[in-house]
């Protein structure tokens, strides 16, 4: 993955993370809330992995 594509993906993932964090679950079911939390964890993990690769650090956090 080249740096330009990685940065583009990073921007998309950060926008997705923001939407997931700001979503109002007032009338959502418990299962939907759980799915959103799972999706948020996956997005955060992907963001971390891309940032590590962009910064040139190869060790895991």
PDB file of N, CA and C in Angstrom:
ATOM      1  N   UNK A   1       0.857  -1.170   0.000  1.00  0.00           N
ATOM      2  CA  UNK A   1       0.000   0.000   0.000  1.00  0.00           C
ATOM      3  C   UNK A   1       0.903   1.233   0.000  1.00  0.00           C
ATOM      4  N   UNK A   2       0.693   2.119  -0.942  1.00  0.00           N
ATOM      5  CA  UNK A   2       1.503   3.324  -0.973  1.00  0.00           C
ATOM      6  C   UNK A   2       0.973   4.346   0.034  1.00  0.00           C
ATOM      7  N   UNK A   3       1.798   5.348   0.310  1.00  0.00           N
ATOM      8  CA  UNK A   3       1.454   6.323   1.351  1.00  0.00           C
ATOM      9  C   UNK A   3       0.225   7.147   1.005  1.00  0.00           C
ATOM     10  N   UNK A   4       0.045   7.473  -0.255  1.00  0.00           N
ATOM     11  CA  UNK A   4      -1.115   8.278  -0.658  1.00  0.00           C
ATOM     12  C   UNK A   4      -2.405   7.499  -0.404  1.00  0.00           C
ATOM     13  N   UNK A   5      -2.408   6.243  -0.804  1.00  0.00           N
ATOM     14  CA  UNK A   5      -3.585   5.399  -0.578  1.00  0.00           C
ATOM     15  C   UNK A   5      -3.817   5.181   0.913  1.00  0.00           C
ATOM     16  N   UNK A   6      -2.740   5.003   1.663  1.00  0.00           N
ATOM     17  CA  UNK A   6      -2.861   4.797   3.109  1.00  0.00           C
ATOM     18  C   UNK A   6      -3.464   6.028   3.778  1.00  0.00           C
ATOM     19  N   UNK A   7      -3.014   7.201   3.382  1.00  0.00           N
ATOM     20  CA  UNK A   7      -3.563   8.428   3.985  1.00  0.00           C
ATOM     21  C   UNK A   7      -5.034   8.624   3.616  1.00  0.00           C
ATOM     22  N   UNK A   8      -5.377   8.273   2.380  1.00  0.00           N
ATOM     23  CA  UNK A   8      -6.770   8.371   1.952  1.00  0.00           C
ATOM     24  C   UNK A   8      -7.644   7.416   2.778  1.00  0.00           C
ATOM     25  N   UNK A   9      -7.167   6.181   2.950  1.00  0.00           N
ATOM     26  CA  UNK A   9      -7.891   5.215   3.770  1.00  0.00           C
ATOM     27  C   UNK A   9      -7.993   5.675   5.214  1.00  0.00           C
ATOM     28  N   UNK A  10      -6.938   6.287   5.719  1.00  0.00           N
ATOM     29  CA  UNK A  10      -6.929   6.787   7.086  1.00  0.00           C
ATOM     30  C   UNK A  10      -7.985   7.871   7.269  1.00  0.00           C
ATOM     31  N   UNK A  11      -8.091   8.772   6.306  1.00  0.00           N
ATOM     32  CA  UNK A  11      -9.112   9.827   6.381  1.00  0.00           C
ATOM     33  C   UNK A  11     -10.519   9.238   6.384  1.00  0.00           C
ATOM     34  N   UNK A  12     -10.746   8.236   5.539  1.00  0.00           N
ATOM     35  CA  UNK A  12     -12.054   7.591   5.471  1.00  0.00           C
ATOM     36  C   UNK A  12     -12.372   6.894   6.793  1.00  0.00           C
ATOM     37  N   UNK A  13     -11.392   6.176   7.337  1.00  0.00           N
ATOM     38  CA  UNK A  13     -11.612   5.461   8.597  1.00  0.00           C
ATOM     39  C   UNK A  13     -11.868   6.424   9.751  1.00  0.00           C
ATOM     40  N   UNK A  14     -11.158   7.538   9.770  1.00  0.00           N
ATOM     41  CA  UNK A  14     -11.383   8.523  10.838  1.00  0.00           C
ATOM     42  C   UNK A  14     -12.772   9.140  10.733  1.00  0.00           C
ATOM     43  N   UNK A  15     -13.245   9.360   9.518  1.00  0.00           N
ATOM     44  CA  UNK A  15     -14.606   9.878   9.333  1.00  0.00           C
ATOM     45  C   UNK A  15     -15.627   8.840   9.800  1.00  0.00           C
ATOM     46  N   UNK A  16     -15.381   7.568   9.488  1.00  0.00           N
ATOM     47  CA  UNK A  16     -16.273   6.499   9.938  1.00  0.00           C
ATOM     48  C   UNK A  16     -16.280   6.400  11.458  1.00  0.00           C
ATOM     49  N   UNK A  17     -15.087   6.523  12.069  1.00  0.00           N
ATOM     50  CA  UNK A  17     -15.001   6.474  13.532  1.00  0.00           C
ATOM     51  C   UNK A  17     -15.811   7.605  14.154  1.00  0.00           C
ATOM     52  N   UNK A  18     -15.690   8.796  13.583  1.00  0.00           N
ATOM     53  CA  UNK A  18     -16.427   9.951  14.118  1.00  0.00           C
ATOM     54  C   UNK A  18     -17.936   9.714  14.036  1.00  0.00           C
ATOM     55  N   UNK A  19     -18.397   9.176  12.894  1.00  0.00           N
ATOM     56  CA  UNK A  19     -19.833   8.888  12.749  1.00  0.00           C
ATOM     57  C   UNK A  19     -20.304   7.850  13.760  1.00  0.00           C
ATOM     58  N   UNK A  20     -19.496   6.811  13.973  1.00  0.00           N
ATOM     59  CA  UNK A  20     -19.874   5.769  14.931  1.00  0.00           C
ATOM     60  C   UNK A  20     -19.906   6.324  16.351  1.00  0.00           C
ATOM     61  N   UNK A  21     -18.959   7.187  16.686  1.00  0.00           N
ATOM     62  CA  UNK A  21     -18.907   7.755  18.032  1.00  0.00           C
ATOM     63  C   UNK A  21     -20.054   8.730  18.286  1.00  0.00           C
ATOM     64  N   UNK A  22     -20.496   9.419  17.252  1.00  0.00           N
ATOM     65  CA  UNK A  22     -21.530  10.439  17.419  1.00  0.00           C
ATOM     66  C   UNK A  22     -22.947   9.928  17.194  1.00  0.00           C
ATOM     67  N   UNK A  23     -23.079   8.665  16.810  1.00  0.00           N
ATOM     68  CA  UNK A  23     -24.404   8.131  16.512  1.00  0.00           C
ATOM     69  C   UNK A  23     -25.260   8.109  17.776  1.00  0.00           C
ATOM     70  N   UNK A  24     -26.498   8.566  17.667  1.00  0.00           N
ATOM     71  CA  UNK A  24     -27.425   8.601  18.798  1.00  0.00           C
ATOM     72  C   UNK A  24     -28.169   7.270  18.875  1.00  0.00           C
ATOM     73  N   UNK A  25     -27.917   6.509  19.932  1.00  0.00           N
ATOM     74  CA  UNK A  25     -28.521   5.190  20.093  1.00  0.00           C
ATOM     75  C   UNK A  25     -29.773   5.214  20.969  1.00  0.00           C
ATOM     76  N   UNK A  26     -30.400   6.360  21.066  1.00  0.00           N
ATOM     77  CA  UNK A  26     -31.536   6.505  21.966  1.00  0.00           C
ATOM     78  C   UNK A  26     -32.629   5.468  21.708  1.00  0.00           C
ATOM     79  N   UNK A  27     -32.954   5.216  20.452  1.00  0.00           N
ATOM     80  CA  UNK A  27     -34.022   4.278  20.135  1.00  0.00           C
ATOM     81  C   UNK A  27     -33.499   3.006  19.459  1.00  0.00           C
ATOM     82  N   UNK A  28     -32.220   2.717  19.630  1.00  0.00           N
ATOM     83  CA  UNK A  28     -31.621   1.532  19.012  1.00  0.00           C
ATOM     84  C   UNK A  28     -31.748   0.321  19.922  1.00  0.00           C
ATOM     85  N   UNK A  29     -31.767  -0.839  19.299  1.00  0.00           N
ATOM     86  CA  UNK A  29     -31.813  -2.078  20.079  1.00  0.00           C
ATOM     87  C   UNK A  29     -30.438  -2.351  20.679  1.00  0.00           C
ATOM     88  N   UNK A  30     -30.409  -3.196  21.694  1.00  0.00           N
ATOM     89  CA  UNK A  30     -29.154  -3.570  22.336  1.00  0.00           C
ATOM     90  C   UNK A  30     -28.211  -4.228  21.333  1.00  0.00           C
ATOM     91  N   UNK A  31     -28.740  -5.102  20.487  1.00  0.00           N
ATOM     92  CA  UNK A  31     -27.919  -5.801  19.497  1.00  0.00           C
ATOM     93  C   UNK A  31     -27.267  -4.804  18.533  1.00  0.00           C
ATOM     94  N   UNK A  32     -28.015  -3.797  18.112  1.00  0.00           N
ATOM     95  CA  UNK A  32     -27.462  -2.796  17.202  1.00  0.00           C
ATOM     96  C   UNK A  32     -26.365  -1.995  17.893  1.00  0.00           C
ATOM     97  N   UNK A  33     -26.572  -1.657  19.156  1.00  0.00           N
ATOM     98  CA  UNK A  33     -25.550  -0.927  19.909  1.00  0.00           C
ATOM     99  C   UNK A  33     -24.268  -1.749  19.992  1.00  0.00           C
ATOM    100  N   UNK A  34     -24.415  -3.043  20.231  1.00  0.00           N
ATOM    101  CA  UNK A  34     -23.259  -3.940  20.317  1.00  0.00           C
ATOM    102  C   UNK A  34     -22.534  -4.015  18.981  1.00  0.00           C
ATOM    103  N   UNK A  35     -23.285  -4.111  17.897  1.00  0.00           N
ATOM    104  CA  UNK A  35     -22.665  -4.160  16.569  1.00  0.00           C
ATOM    105  C   UNK A  35     -21.894  -2.872  16.287  1.00  0.00           C
ATOM    106  N   UNK A  36     -22.427  -1.744  16.710  1.00  0.00           N
ATOM    107  CA  UNK A  36     -21.728  -0.471  16.521  1.00  0.00           C
ATOM    108  C   UNK A  36     -20.430  -0.441  17.334  1.00  0.00           C
ATOM    109  N   UNK A  37     -20.456  -0.971  18.545  1.00  0.00           N
ATOM    110  CA  UNK A  37     -19.245  -1.023  19.368  1.00  0.00           C
ATOM    111  C   UNK A  37     -18.189  -1.916  18.733  1.00  0.00           C
ATOM    112  N   UNK A  38     -18.613  -3.043  18.175  1.00  0.00           N
ATOM    113  CA  UNK A  38     -17.690  -3.949  17.492  1.00  0.00           C
ATOM    114  C   UNK A  38     -17.080  -3.257  16.279  1.00  0.00           C
ATOM    115  N   UNK A  39     -17.916  -2.581  15.499  1.00  0.00           N
ATOM    116  CA  UNK A  39     -17.437  -1.863  14.316  1.00  0.00           C
ATOM    117  C   UNK A  39     -16.457  -0.758  14.723  1.00  0.00           C
ATOM    118  N   UNK A  40     -16.749  -0.069  15.809  1.00  0.00           N
ATOM    119  CA  UNK A  40     -15.880   1.000  16.288  1.00  0.00           C
ATOM    120  C   UNK A  40     -14.515   0.447  16.696  1.00  0.00           C
ATOM    121  N   UNK A  41     -14.502  -0.679  17.385  1.00  0.00           N
ATOM    122  CA  UNK A  41     -13.225  -1.301  17.766  1.00  0.00           C
ATOM    123  C   UNK A  41     -12.411  -1.692  16.537  1.00  0.00           C
ATOM    124  N   UNK A  42     -13.083  -2.253  15.523  1.00  0.00           N
ATOM    125  CA  UNK A  42     -12.386  -2.657  14.293  1.00  0.00           C
ATOM    126  C   UNK A  42     -11.799  -1.448  13.577  1.00  0.00           C
ATOM    127  N   UNK A  43     -12.580  -0.367  13.494  1.00  0.00           N
ATOM    128  CA  UNK A  43     -12.112   0.848  12.832  1.00  0.00           C
ATOM    129  C   UNK A  43     -10.913   1.435  13.582  1.00  0.00           C
ATOM    130  N   UNK A  44     -10.988   1.463  14.900  1.00  0.00           N
ATOM    131  CA  UNK A  44      -9.881   2.001  15.689  1.00  0.00           C
ATOM    132  C   UNK A  44      -8.615   1.151  15.507  1.00  0.00           C
ATOM    133  N   UNK A  45      -8.790  -0.144  15.439  1.00  0.00           N
ATOM    134  CA  UNK A  45      -7.650  -1.040  15.222  1.00  0.00           C
ATOM    135  C   UNK A  45      -7.031  -0.787  13.841  1.00  0.00           C
ATOM    136  N   UNK A  46      -7.871  -0.634  12.828  1.00  0.00           N
ATOM    137  CA  UNK A  46      -7.369  -0.367  11.480  1.00  0.00           C
ATOM    138  C   UNK A  46      -6.632   0.967  11.423  1.00  0.00           C
ATOM    139  N   UNK A  47      -7.174   1.981  12.092  1.00  0.00           N
ATOM    140  CA  UNK A  47      -6.523   3.295  12.143  1.00  0.00           C
ATOM    141  C   UNK A  47      -5.147   3.159  12.784  1.00  0.00           C
ATOM    142  N   UNK A  48      -5.082   2.446  13.889  1.00  0.00           N
ATOM    143  CA  UNK A  48      -3.803   2.239  14.565  1.00  0.00           C
ATOM    144  C   UNK A  48      -2.795   1.527  13.693  1.00  0.00           C
ATOM    145  N   UNK A  49      -3.243   0.501  12.977  1.00  0.00           N
ATOM    146  CA  UNK A  49      -2.334  -0.242  12.103  1.00  0.00           C
ATOM    147  C   UNK A  49      -1.795   0.630  10.979  1.00  0.00           C
ATOM    148  N   UNK A  50      -2.653   1.426  10.372  1.00  0.00           N
ATOM    149  CA  UNK A  50      -2.207   2.300   9.282  1.00  0.00           C
ATOM    150  C   UNK A  50      -1.254   3.365   9.812  1.00  0.00           C
ATOM    151  N   UNK A  51      -1.563   3.942  10.974  1.00  0.00           N
ATOM    152  CA  UNK A  51      -0.686   4.974  11.534  1.00  0.00           C
ATOM    153  C   UNK A  51       0.684   4.411  11.862  1.00  0.00           C
ATOM    154  N   UNK A  52       0.728   3.188  12.374  1.00  0.00           N
ATOM    155  CA  UNK A  52       2.009   2.551  12.674  1.00  0.00           C
ATOM    156  C   UNK A  52       2.815   2.375  11.395  1.00  0.00           C
ATOM    157  N   UNK A  53       2.169   1.913  10.335  1.00  0.00           N
ATOM    158  CA  UNK A  53       2.871   1.714   9.062  1.00  0.00           C
ATOM    159  C   UNK A  53       3.334   3.040   8.462  1.00  0.00           C
ATOM    160  N   UNK A  54       2.507   4.069   8.568  1.00  0.00           N
ATOM    161  CA  UNK A  54       2.884   5.376   8.017  1.00  0.00           C
ATOM    162  C   UNK A  54       4.047   6.000   8.783  1.00  0.00           C
ATOM    163  N   UNK A  55       4.088   5.748  10.074  1.00  0.00           N
ATOM    164  CA  UNK A  55       5.156   6.323  10.894  1.00  0.00           C
ATOM    165  C   UNK A  55       6.431   5.501  10.856  1.00  0.00           C
ATOM    166  N   UNK A  56       6.384   4.362  10.181  1.00  0.00           N
ATOM    167  CA  UNK A  56       7.564   3.536  10.023  1.00  0.00           C
ATOM    168  C   UNK A  56       7.901   2.660  11.203  1.00  0.00           C
ATOM    169  N   UNK A  57       7.022   2.604  12.168  1.00  0.00           N
ATOM    170  CA  UNK A  57       7.248   1.741  13.323  1.00  0.00           C
ATOM    171  C   UNK A  57       6.691   0.368  12.995  1.00  0.00           C
ATOM    172  N   UNK A  58       7.489  -0.644  13.188  1.00  0.00           N
ATOM    173  CA  UNK A  58       7.064  -2.002  12.857  1.00  0.00           C
ATOM    174  C   UNK A  58       6.709  -2.824  14.090  1.00  0.00           C
ATOM    175  N   UNK A  59       6.915  -2.286  15.265  1.00  0.00           N
ATOM    176  CA  UNK A  59       6.578  -3.031  16.473  1.00  0.00           C
ATOM    177  C   UNK A  59       5.117  -2.802  16.818  1.00  0.00           C
ATOM    178  N   UNK A  60       4.488  -3.818  17.371  1.00  0.00           N
ATOM    179  CA  UNK A  60       3.069  -3.730  17.755  1.00  0.00           C
ATOM    180  C   UNK A  60       2.966  -2.937  19.055  1.00  0.00           C
ATOM    181  N   UNK A  61       1.802  -2.279  19.225  1.00  0.00           N
ATOM    182  CA  UNK A  61       1.566  -1.510  20.455  1.00  0.00           C
ATOM    183  C   UNK A  61       1.266  -2.414  21.590  1.00  0.00           C
TER     184      UNK A  61
END
